[in-house]
PDB file of C-alpha atoms in Angstrom:
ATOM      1  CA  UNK A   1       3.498 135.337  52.839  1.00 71.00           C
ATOM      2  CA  UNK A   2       2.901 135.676  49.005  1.00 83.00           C
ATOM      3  CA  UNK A   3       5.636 135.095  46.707  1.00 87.00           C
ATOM      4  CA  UNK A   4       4.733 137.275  43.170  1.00 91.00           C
ATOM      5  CA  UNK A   5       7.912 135.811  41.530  1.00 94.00           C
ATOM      6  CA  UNK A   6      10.875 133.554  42.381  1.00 94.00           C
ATOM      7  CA  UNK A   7      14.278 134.253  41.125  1.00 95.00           C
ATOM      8  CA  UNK A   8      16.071 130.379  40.953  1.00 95.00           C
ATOM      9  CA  UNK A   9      18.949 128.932  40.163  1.00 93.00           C
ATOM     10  CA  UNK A  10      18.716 125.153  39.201  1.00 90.00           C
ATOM     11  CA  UNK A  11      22.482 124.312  40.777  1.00 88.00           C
ATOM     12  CA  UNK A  12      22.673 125.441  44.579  1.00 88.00           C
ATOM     13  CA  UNK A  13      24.355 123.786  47.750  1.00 89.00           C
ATOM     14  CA  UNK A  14      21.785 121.820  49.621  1.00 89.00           C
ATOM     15  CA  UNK A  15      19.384 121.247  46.701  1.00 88.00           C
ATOM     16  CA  UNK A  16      18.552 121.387  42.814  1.00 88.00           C
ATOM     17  CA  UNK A  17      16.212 124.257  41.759  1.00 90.00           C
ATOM     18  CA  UNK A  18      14.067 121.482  40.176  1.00 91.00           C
ATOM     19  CA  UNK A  19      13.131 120.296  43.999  1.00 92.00           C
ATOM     20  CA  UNK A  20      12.108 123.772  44.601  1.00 93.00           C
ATOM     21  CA  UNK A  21      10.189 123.692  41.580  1.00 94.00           C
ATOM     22  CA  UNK A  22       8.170 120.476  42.422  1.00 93.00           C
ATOM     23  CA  UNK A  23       7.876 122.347  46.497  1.00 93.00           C
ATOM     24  CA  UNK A  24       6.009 125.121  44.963  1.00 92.00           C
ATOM     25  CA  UNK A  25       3.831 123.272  42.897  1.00 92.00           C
ATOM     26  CA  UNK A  26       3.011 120.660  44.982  1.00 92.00           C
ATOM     27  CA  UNK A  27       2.448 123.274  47.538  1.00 90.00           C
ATOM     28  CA  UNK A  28      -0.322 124.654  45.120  1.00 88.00           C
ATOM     29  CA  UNK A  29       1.964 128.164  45.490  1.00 88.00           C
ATOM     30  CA  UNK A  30       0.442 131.021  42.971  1.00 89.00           C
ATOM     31  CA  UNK A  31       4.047 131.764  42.088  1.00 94.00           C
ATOM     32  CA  UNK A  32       5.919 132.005  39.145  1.00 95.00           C
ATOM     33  CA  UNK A  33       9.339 130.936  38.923  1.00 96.00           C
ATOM     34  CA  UNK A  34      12.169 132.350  36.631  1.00 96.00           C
ATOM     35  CA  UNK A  35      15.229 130.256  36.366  1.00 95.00           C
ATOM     36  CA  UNK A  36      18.563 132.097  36.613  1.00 94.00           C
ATOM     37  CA  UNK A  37      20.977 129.492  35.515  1.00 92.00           C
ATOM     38  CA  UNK A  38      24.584 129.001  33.658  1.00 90.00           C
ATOM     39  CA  UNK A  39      22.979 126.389  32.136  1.00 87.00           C
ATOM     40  CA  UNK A  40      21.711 127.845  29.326  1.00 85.00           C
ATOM     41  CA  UNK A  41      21.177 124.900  27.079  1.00 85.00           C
ATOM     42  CA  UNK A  42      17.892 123.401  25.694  1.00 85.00           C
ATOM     43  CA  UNK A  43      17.781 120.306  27.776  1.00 87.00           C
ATOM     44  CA  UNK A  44      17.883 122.509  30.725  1.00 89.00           C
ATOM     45  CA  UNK A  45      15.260 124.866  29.518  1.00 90.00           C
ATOM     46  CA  UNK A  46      13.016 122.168  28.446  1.00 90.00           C
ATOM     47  CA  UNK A  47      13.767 120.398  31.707  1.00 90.00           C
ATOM     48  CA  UNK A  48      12.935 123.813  33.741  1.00 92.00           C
ATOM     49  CA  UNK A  49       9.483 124.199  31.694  1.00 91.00           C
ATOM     50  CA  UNK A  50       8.720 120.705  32.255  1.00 92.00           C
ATOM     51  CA  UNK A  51       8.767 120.641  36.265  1.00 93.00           C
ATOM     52  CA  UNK A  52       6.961 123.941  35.857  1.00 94.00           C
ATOM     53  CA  UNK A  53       9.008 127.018  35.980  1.00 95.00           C
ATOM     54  CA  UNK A  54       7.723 129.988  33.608  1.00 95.00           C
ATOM     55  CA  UNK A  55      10.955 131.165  32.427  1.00 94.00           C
ATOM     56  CA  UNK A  56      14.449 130.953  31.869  1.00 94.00           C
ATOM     57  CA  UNK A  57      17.205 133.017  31.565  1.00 92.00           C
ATOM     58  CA  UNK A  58      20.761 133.082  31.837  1.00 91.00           C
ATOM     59  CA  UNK A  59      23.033 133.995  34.376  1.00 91.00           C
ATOM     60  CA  UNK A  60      24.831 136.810  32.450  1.00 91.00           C
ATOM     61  CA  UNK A  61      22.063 138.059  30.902  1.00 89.00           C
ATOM     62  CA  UNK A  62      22.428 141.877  31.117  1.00 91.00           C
ATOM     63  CA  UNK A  63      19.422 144.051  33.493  1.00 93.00           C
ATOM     64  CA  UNK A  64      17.366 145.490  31.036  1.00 94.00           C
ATOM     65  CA  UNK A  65      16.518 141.746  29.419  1.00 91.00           C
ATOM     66  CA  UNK A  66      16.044 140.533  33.479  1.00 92.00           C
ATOM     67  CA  UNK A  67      13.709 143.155  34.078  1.00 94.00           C
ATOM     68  CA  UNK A  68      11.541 142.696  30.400  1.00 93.00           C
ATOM     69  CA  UNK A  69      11.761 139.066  30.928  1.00 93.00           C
ATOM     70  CA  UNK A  70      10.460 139.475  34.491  1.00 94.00           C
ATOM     71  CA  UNK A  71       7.466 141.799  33.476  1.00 94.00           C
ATOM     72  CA  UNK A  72       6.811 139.036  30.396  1.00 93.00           C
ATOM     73  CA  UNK A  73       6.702 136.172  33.009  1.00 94.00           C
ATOM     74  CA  UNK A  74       4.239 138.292  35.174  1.00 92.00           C
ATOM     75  CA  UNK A  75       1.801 139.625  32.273  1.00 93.00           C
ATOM     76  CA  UNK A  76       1.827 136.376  30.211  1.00 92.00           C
ATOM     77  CA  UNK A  77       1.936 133.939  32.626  1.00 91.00           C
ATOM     78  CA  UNK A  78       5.449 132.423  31.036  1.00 90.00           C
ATOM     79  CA  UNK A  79       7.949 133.543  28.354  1.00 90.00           C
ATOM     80  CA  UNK A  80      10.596 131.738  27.525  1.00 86.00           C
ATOM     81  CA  UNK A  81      12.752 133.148  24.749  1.00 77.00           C
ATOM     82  CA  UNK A  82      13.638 131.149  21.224  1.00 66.00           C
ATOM     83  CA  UNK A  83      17.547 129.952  21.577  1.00 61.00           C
ATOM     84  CA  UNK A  84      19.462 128.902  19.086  1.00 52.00           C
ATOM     85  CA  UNK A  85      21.261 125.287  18.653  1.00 53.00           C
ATOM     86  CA  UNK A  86      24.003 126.981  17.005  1.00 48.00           C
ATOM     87  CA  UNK A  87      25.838 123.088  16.315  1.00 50.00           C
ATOM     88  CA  UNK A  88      22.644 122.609  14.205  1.00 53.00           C
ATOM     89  CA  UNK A  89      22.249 125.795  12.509  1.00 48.00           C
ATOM     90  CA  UNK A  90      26.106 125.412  11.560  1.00 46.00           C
ATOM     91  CA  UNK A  91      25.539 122.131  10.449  1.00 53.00           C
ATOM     92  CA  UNK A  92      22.938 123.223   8.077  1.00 57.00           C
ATOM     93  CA  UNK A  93      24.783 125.779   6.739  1.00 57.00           C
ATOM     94  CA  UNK A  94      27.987 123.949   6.023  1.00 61.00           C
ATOM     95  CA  UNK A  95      26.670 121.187   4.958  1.00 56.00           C
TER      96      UNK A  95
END
């Protein structure tokens, strides 16, 4: 069977989405794999990126974004969007 695209959250019962990360890689899998996660933090993105996952978006993000995101992860190989650290970008402007 051939998997175009995986849909994955990082938190689930039995596992972390990070194992299934590392299963498709070291299964040599031609799939990518967009994280779906209410983590939506940098450490998690960068984590998600660095096990090998091609994108990341959040949970709530509405269906139009899903669905460009998805077609972004399939024609560029990976997209992951710019966030914000909105503690830092505060800090610099208060400050």
């Amino acid at each position: 069977m051939i998997i175009d695209i995986l849909l994955l959250d990082l938190n689930l019962p039995d596992t972390n989405g990070t194992e299934i990360i590392d299963f498709v890689k070291n299964n040599k899998m031609d799939t990518k794999i967009l994280i779906v996660s209410m983590y939506y933090e940098k450490s998690f993105i960068n984590l998600a990126r660095k096990r090998g996952a091609h994108g990341y978006v959040p949970k709530n993000v509405g269906k139009k974004q899903l669905v460009d995101t998805l077609h972004k992860v399939i024609q560029l190989g990976s997209y992951f969007e710019q966030i914000i650290d909105v503690n830092q970008t505060l800090d610099r402007i208060f400050t």
